[in-house]
């Protein structure tokens, strides 16, 4: 099985080929810029790893790998507009450089390109791969809408939150692995299991991301401690604290987390103190471990050699260490 570093080189080379084929215009230049911002390229590498897990050739899954990365970057481009984010990966976001209307249109083209890349595949199961990308794409949009809806809800429970991150984040990781498995001709039962593995790992990653926003090493995480608290986001930790508190304590915490006037440092310190009192850090880590265990159950049930599964696990562990 090819090591992930070599697969990343394949992905990067295919992305550069895609970028070089784009015309220099106000429609396509933003796409080339967005695709050139870098990143972990986790989803396309997982597509290739999913293919090799079932003894397929990585080269045969390069087009699905490119398609899922183009689609992922389309979602980031539009997310930046919705979040009014000025910077991504240390550089101005597309809508800040080209304007909102141009950014929306370029993003639209990226979503179409993702399907077009797959439509041009010379593979007997190309239609199945297209269906898989479309399914994952719809779920990402559903998850994004749920996330936006949550901002207007007075209350959100943990089950709703898990479903939101399953749709918004985890389903695309699952889709990447599933697309690779489809290209390799894996049995449907194993394709479902590798999808379950990716989905549960994706949920665990997001829960840990919420945890590290508050309790991670600020220098390693690369962002302000308690940024989600300051922004008033309904994270796993917030919902866990609400679930663990009762009566007046719950009302006071709810008012605190919703307060947009309090000085940021003071708010973060008060929220963290409540988290520690309620046992939120421990409960959050336990929840993340639970989803990792579910993922491992799925992976262990797949009819593939253990050494191939180990490559995927080591790759995801490496990605997790970079994030944390």
Short mmCIF file of C-alpha atoms in Angstrom, two decimals:
data_model
loop_
_atom_site.label_atom_id
_atom_site.label_comp_id
_atom_site.label_asym_id
_atom_site.label_seq_id
_atom_site.Cartn_x
_atom_site.Cartn_y
_atom_site.Cartn_z
CA UNK A 1 0.00 0.00 0.00
CA UNK A 2 1.41 3.40 -1.01
CA UNK A 3 2.43 5.68 1.86
CA UNK A 4 0.25 8.80 2.34
CA UNK A 5 3.12 11.17 1.54
CA UNK A 6 3.41 9.68 -1.95
CA UNK A 7 -0.35 9.84 -2.39
CA UNK A 8 -0.32 13.51 -1.39
CA UNK A 9 2.23 14.17 -4.14
CA UNK A 10 -0.11 12.51 -6.65
CA UNK A 11 -2.97 14.67 -5.41
CA UNK A 12 -0.93 17.88 -5.51
CA UNK A 13 0.25 17.15 -9.04
CA UNK A 14 -3.33 16.53 -10.23
CA UNK A 15 -4.54 19.72 -8.54
CA UNK A 16 -1.78 21.72 -10.24
CA UNK A 17 -2.78 20.20 -13.58
CA UNK A 18 -6.37 21.25 -12.90
CA UNK A 19 -5.33 24.78 -11.91
CA UNK A 20 -3.10 25.21 -14.97
CA UNK A 21 -6.02 24.32 -17.22
CA UNK A 22 -8.15 27.19 -15.91
CA UNK A 23 -8.26 30.35 -17.98
CA UNK A 24 -6.99 33.64 -16.62
CA UNK A 25 -10.30 35.43 -16.13
CA UNK A 26 -12.40 36.91 -13.35
CA UNK A 27 -14.45 33.71 -13.29
CA UNK A 28 -11.62 31.16 -13.14
CA UNK A 29 -8.77 33.07 -11.47
CA UNK A 30 -10.56 32.91 -8.09
CA UNK A 31 -10.85 29.13 -8.49
CA UNK A 32 -7.13 28.76 -9.23
CA UNK A 33 -6.39 31.00 -6.24
CA UNK A 34 -8.65 29.02 -3.90
CA UNK A 35 -7.23 25.67 -4.99
CA UNK A 36 -3.72 27.02 -4.56
CA UNK A 37 -4.14 28.01 -0.91
CA UNK A 38 -3.00 24.56 0.19
CA UNK A 39 -4.33 22.70 3.19
CA UNK A 40 -4.04 19.13 4.41
CA UNK A 41 -5.74 17.64 1.31
CA UNK A 42 -7.16 15.04 3.70
CA UNK A 43 -10.24 14.15 1.66
CA UNK A 44 -8.47 13.36 -1.63
CA UNK A 45 -5.77 11.36 0.17
CA UNK A 46 -8.51 9.39 1.96
CA UNK A 47 -10.11 8.71 -1.42
CA UNK A 48 -6.86 7.14 -2.65
CA UNK A 49 -6.35 5.25 0.63
CA UNK A 50 -9.93 3.95 0.43
CA UNK A 51 -9.20 2.66 -3.05
CA UNK A 52 -5.93 0.97 -2.07
CA UNK A 53 -7.51 -0.59 1.03
CA UNK A 54 -9.47 -2.82 -1.34
CA UNK A 55 -6.46 -3.47 -3.62
CA UNK A 56 -7.37 -0.85 -6.20
CA UNK A 57 -4.82 1.41 -7.90
CA UNK A 58 -4.51 4.92 -6.50
CA UNK A 59 -4.16 6.31 -10.01
CA UNK A 60 -7.63 5.01 -10.87
CA UNK A 61 -9.12 7.10 -8.04
CA UNK A 62 -7.32 10.35 -8.86
CA UNK A 63 -10.32 11.92 -10.58
CA UNK A 64 -12.66 11.28 -7.63
CA UNK A 65 -9.91 12.58 -5.35
CA UNK A 66 -9.67 15.80 -7.37
CA UNK A 67 -13.46 16.11 -7.55
CA UNK A 68 -13.94 15.87 -3.80
CA UNK A 69 -11.18 18.41 -3.15
CA UNK A 70 -12.69 20.84 -5.66
CA UNK A 71 -16.08 20.41 -4.01
CA UNK A 72 -14.60 20.83 -0.52
CA UNK A 73 -12.89 24.05 -1.54
CA UNK A 74 -16.15 25.28 -3.07
CA UNK A 75 -17.81 24.84 0.35
CA UNK A 76 -14.96 26.75 2.02
CA UNK A 77 -15.26 29.58 -0.50
CA UNK A 78 -18.97 29.97 0.19
CA UNK A 79 -18.48 29.46 3.96
CA UNK A 80 -16.11 32.42 3.98
CA UNK A 81 -18.80 34.57 2.39
CA UNK A 82 -21.46 33.43 4.87
CA UNK A 83 -19.09 33.93 7.83
CA UNK A 84 -17.72 37.22 6.44
CA UNK A 85 -14.23 35.78 7.01
CA UNK A 86 -11.46 38.08 5.73
CA UNK A 87 -8.61 35.54 5.83
CA UNK A 88 -8.11 31.87 5.01
CA UNK A 89 -4.77 30.14 5.56
CA UNK A 90 -3.14 33.49 6.15
CA UNK A 91 -4.27 35.06 2.87
CA UNK A 92 -7.29 37.17 1.84
CA UNK A 93 -10.42 35.15 1.12
CA UNK A 94 -11.76 35.03 -2.44
CA UNK A 95 -14.67 37.40 -1.83
CA UNK A 96 -12.32 39.95 -0.25
CA UNK A 97 -10.11 39.89 -3.38
CA UNK A 98 -12.74 39.65 -6.11
CA UNK A 99 -15.97 40.73 -4.44
CA UNK A 100 -18.94 38.73 -3.19
CA UNK A 101 -20.78 38.33 -6.49
CA UNK A 102 -17.70 37.03 -8.33
CA UNK A 103 -16.88 34.70 -5.44
CA UNK A 104 -20.39 33.21 -5.46
CA UNK A 105 -20.24 32.62 -9.20
CA UNK A 106 -16.76 31.08 -9.06
CA UNK A 107 -17.93 28.81 -6.26
CA UNK A 108 -20.89 27.74 -8.37
CA UNK A 109 -18.53 26.76 -11.18
CA UNK A 110 -16.40 24.74 -8.74
CA UNK A 111 -19.42 22.69 -7.66
CA UNK A 112 -20.23 22.00 -11.33
CA UNK A 113 -16.60 21.16 -12.08
CA UNK A 114 -16.61 18.52 -9.33
CA UNK A 115 -19.38 16.60 -11.11
CA UNK A 116 -17.91 17.26 -14.56
CA UNK A 117 -14.56 15.75 -13.51
CA UNK A 118 -16.36 12.54 -12.53
CA UNK A 119 -18.51 12.53 -15.66
CA UNK A 120 -15.31 12.47 -17.74
CA UNK A 121 -13.95 9.42 -15.86
CA UNK A 122 -13.25 6.34 -17.92
CA UNK A 123 -14.40 3.85 -15.32
CA UNK A 124 -17.27 1.32 -15.33
CA UNK A 125 -18.59 2.62 -11.98
CA UNK A 126 -18.28 6.33 -12.71
CA UNK A 127 -22.04 6.80 -12.32
CA UNK A 128 -21.91 5.27 -8.83
CA UNK A 129 -19.08 7.64 -7.91
CA UNK A 130 -21.08 10.62 -9.17
CA UNK A 131 -24.06 9.51 -7.10
CA UNK A 132 -21.84 9.24 -4.03
CA UNK A 133 -20.42 12.74 -4.45
CA UNK A 134 -23.91 14.16 -5.04
CA UNK A 135 -25.24 12.42 -1.93
CA UNK A 136 -22.40 13.77 0.22
CA UNK A 137 -22.75 17.24 -1.33
CA UNK A 138 -26.45 17.43 -0.49
CA UNK A 139 -25.75 16.36 3.09
CA UNK A 140 -23.04 19.02 3.49
CA UNK A 141 -25.55 21.68 2.44
CA UNK A 142 -28.15 20.25 4.83
CA UNK A 143 -25.61 20.38 7.65
CA UNK A 144 -24.64 23.95 6.84
CA UNK A 145 -28.30 24.99 6.95
CA UNK A 146 -28.74 23.25 10.32
CA UNK A 147 -25.70 25.12 11.64
CA UNK A 148 -27.20 28.41 10.47
CA UNK A 149 -30.58 27.50 11.94
CA UNK A 150 -28.98 26.79 15.31
CA UNK A 151 -28.00 30.45 15.59
CA UNK A 152 -31.71 31.32 15.76
CA UNK A 153 -32.78 28.50 18.06
CA UNK A 154 -33.15 29.18 21.77
CA UNK A 155 -32.05 25.64 22.53
CA UNK A 156 -30.26 22.84 20.71
CA UNK A 157 -29.71 19.37 22.15
CA UNK A 158 -26.68 17.13 21.77
CA UNK A 159 -28.41 14.76 19.33
CA UNK A 160 -29.23 17.67 17.02
CA UNK A 161 -25.64 18.89 17.23
CA UNK A 162 -24.19 15.46 16.42
CA UNK A 163 -26.49 15.19 13.41
CA UNK A 164 -25.37 18.64 12.24
CA UNK A 165 -21.65 17.80 12.39
CA UNK A 166 -22.33 14.41 10.82
CA UNK A 167 -23.85 16.17 7.83
CA UNK A 168 -21.64 19.24 7.65
CA UNK A 169 -18.26 17.65 8.32
CA UNK A 170 -18.20 13.89 8.74
CA UNK A 171 -20.18 12.84 5.67
CA UNK A 172 -17.55 14.23 3.28
CA UNK A 173 -14.79 12.21 4.99
CA UNK A 174 -17.02 9.14 4.73
CA UNK A 175 -17.78 9.99 1.11
CA UNK A 176 -14.09 10.25 0.25
CA UNK A 177 -13.37 6.76 1.57
CA UNK A 178 -16.53 5.37 0.00
CA UNK A 179 -15.69 6.80 -3.42
CA UNK A 180 -12.27 5.16 -3.28
CA UNK A 181 -13.84 1.86 -2.30
CA UNK A 182 -16.33 2.08 -5.18
CA UNK A 183 -13.53 2.64 -7.69
CA UNK A 184 -11.69 -0.42 -6.31
CA UNK A 185 -14.80 -2.55 -6.72
CA UNK A 186 -15.23 -3.27 -3.00
CA UNK A 187 -18.30 -5.27 -1.92
CA UNK A 188 -21.23 -3.12 -0.78
CA UNK A 189 -20.96 -4.41 2.79
CA UNK A 190 -17.32 -3.30 3.05
CA UNK A 191 -18.10 -0.01 1.28
CA UNK A 192 -20.71 0.67 3.96
CA UNK A 193 -18.25 -0.22 6.74
CA UNK A 194 -15.50 2.10 5.46
CA UNK A 195 -18.13 4.83 5.16
CA UNK A 196 -19.19 4.21 8.79
CA UNK A 197 -15.54 4.38 9.82
CA UNK A 198 -15.04 7.74 8.13
CA UNK A 199 -18.28 9.18 9.47
CA UNK A 200 -17.55 8.26 13.09
CA UNK A 201 -13.96 9.49 12.85
CA UNK A 202 -15.25 12.75 11.38
CA UNK A 203 -17.62 13.26 14.31
CA UNK A 204 -14.81 12.48 16.77
CA UNK A 205 -12.55 15.02 15.00
CA UNK A 206 -15.16 17.77 15.29
CA UNK A 207 -15.84 17.06 18.97
CA UNK A 208 -12.09 17.25 19.60
CA UNK A 209 -11.89 20.47 17.61
CA UNK A 210 -14.52 21.96 19.94
CA UNK A 211 -12.57 20.70 22.95
CA UNK A 212 -9.23 22.07 21.74
CA UNK A 213 -10.71 25.50 21.08
CA UNK A 214 -11.00 25.79 24.87
CA UNK A 215 -8.53 23.35 26.39
CA UNK A 216 -5.89 22.94 23.68
CA UNK A 217 -2.42 24.46 23.54
CA UNK A 218 -3.01 27.83 21.86
CA UNK A 219 0.29 27.71 19.92
CA UNK A 220 -0.33 24.18 18.60
CA UNK A 221 -3.99 24.76 17.80
CA UNK A 222 -3.11 28.00 16.04
CA UNK A 223 -6.08 30.06 17.16
CA UNK A 224 -7.28 32.11 20.09
CA UNK A 225 -8.23 30.14 23.20
CA UNK A 226 -11.98 30.22 23.68
CA UNK A 227 -12.72 31.69 20.27
CA UNK A 228 -15.96 29.70 20.07
CA UNK A 229 -17.00 31.00 23.50
CA UNK A 230 -16.36 34.60 22.45
CA UNK A 231 -18.35 34.05 19.24
CA UNK A 232 -21.23 32.53 21.19
CA UNK A 233 -21.19 29.30 19.18
CA UNK A 234 -23.28 26.32 20.27
CA UNK A 235 -20.45 23.79 20.49
CA UNK A 236 -20.44 20.29 21.95
CA UNK A 237 -19.03 21.72 25.20
CA UNK A 238 -21.80 24.30 25.53
CA UNK A 239 -24.51 21.71 24.96
CA UNK A 240 -22.84 19.24 27.32
CA UNK A 241 -22.71 21.93 30.02
CA UNK A 242 -26.40 22.65 29.52
CA UNK A 243 -27.18 18.94 29.74
CA UNK A 244 -25.15 18.55 32.96
CA UNK A 245 -26.52 21.64 34.72
CA UNK A 246 -29.96 22.20 36.24
CA UNK A 247 -32.22 24.93 37.58
CA UNK A 248 -30.66 28.28 38.38
CA UNK A 249 -27.18 27.07 37.47
CA UNK A 250 -28.39 26.16 33.98
CA UNK A 251 -30.16 29.50 33.52
CA UNK A 252 -27.08 31.45 34.62
CA UNK A 253 -24.82 29.51 32.28
CA UNK A 254 -27.24 30.02 29.39
CA UNK A 255 -27.27 33.77 30.03
CA UNK A 256 -23.47 33.85 30.28
CA UNK A 257 -22.86 32.01 27.02
CA UNK A 258 -25.35 34.30 25.22
CA UNK A 259 -23.87 37.52 26.61
CA UNK A 260 -22.24 39.50 23.76
CA UNK A 261 -21.38 42.53 25.92
CA UNK A 262 -19.03 40.95 28.47
CA UNK A 263 -15.28 41.50 28.10
CA UNK A 264 -13.88 38.52 26.16
CA UNK A 265 -11.18 37.32 28.55
CA UNK A 266 -13.53 37.50 31.53
CA UNK A 267 -16.24 35.57 29.67
CA UNK A 268 -13.82 32.82 28.63
CA UNK A 269 -12.49 32.45 32.18
CA UNK A 270 -15.99 32.22 33.67
CA UNK A 271 -17.18 29.69 31.11
CA UNK A 272 -14.08 27.52 31.56
CA UNK A 273 -14.58 27.55 35.34
CA UNK A 274 -18.13 26.27 34.87
CA UNK A 275 -16.96 23.64 32.39
CA UNK A 276 -14.46 22.31 34.93
CA UNK A 277 -16.99 22.36 37.76
CA UNK A 278 -19.51 20.35 35.71
CA UNK A 279 -16.97 17.88 34.34
CA UNK A 280 -17.45 19.00 30.75
CA UNK A 281 -13.82 18.34 29.65
CA UNK A 282 -14.00 14.72 30.78
CA UNK A 283 -17.45 14.20 29.25
CA UNK A 284 -16.29 15.67 25.94
CA UNK A 285 -13.20 13.46 25.73
CA UNK A 286 -15.35 10.44 26.61
CA UNK A 287 -17.77 11.29 23.79
CA UNK A 288 -14.91 11.64 21.28
CA UNK A 289 -13.50 8.28 22.41
CA UNK A 290 -16.92 6.72 21.96
CA UNK A 291 -17.03 7.74 18.30
CA UNK A 292 -13.45 6.58 17.76
CA UNK A 293 -14.44 3.20 19.19
CA UNK A 294 -17.41 3.02 16.84
CA UNK A 295 -15.10 3.83 13.95
CA UNK A 296 -12.68 1.10 14.98
CA UNK A 297 -15.48 -1.46 15.19
CA UNK A 298 -16.40 -0.68 11.59
CA UNK A 299 -12.80 -0.77 10.39
CA UNK A 300 -12.06 -4.05 12.16
CA UNK A 301 -15.08 -5.65 10.47
CA UNK A 302 -13.79 -4.93 6.96
CA UNK A 303 -12.49 -7.91 5.01
CA UNK A 304 -9.09 -6.42 4.20
CA UNK A 305 -5.54 -7.05 5.47
CA UNK A 306 -4.71 -5.38 8.78
CA UNK A 307 -1.59 -3.69 7.40
CA UNK A 308 -3.73 -1.79 4.88
CA UNK A 309 -6.09 -0.63 7.59
CA UNK A 310 -3.13 0.45 9.70
CA UNK A 311 -1.93 2.85 6.99
CA UNK A 312 -5.28 4.70 7.14
CA UNK A 313 -5.20 4.82 10.94
CA UNK A 314 -1.64 6.15 11.05
CA UNK A 315 -2.50 8.79 8.46
CA UNK A 316 -5.53 10.02 10.44
CA UNK A 317 -3.47 10.04 13.64
CA UNK A 318 -0.89 12.22 11.89
CA UNK A 319 -3.61 14.63 10.75
CA UNK A 320 -5.05 14.73 14.28
CA UNK A 321 -1.65 15.57 15.78
CA UNK A 322 -1.24 18.45 13.31
CA UNK A 323 -4.62 19.85 14.32
CA UNK A 324 -4.03 19.43 18.03
#
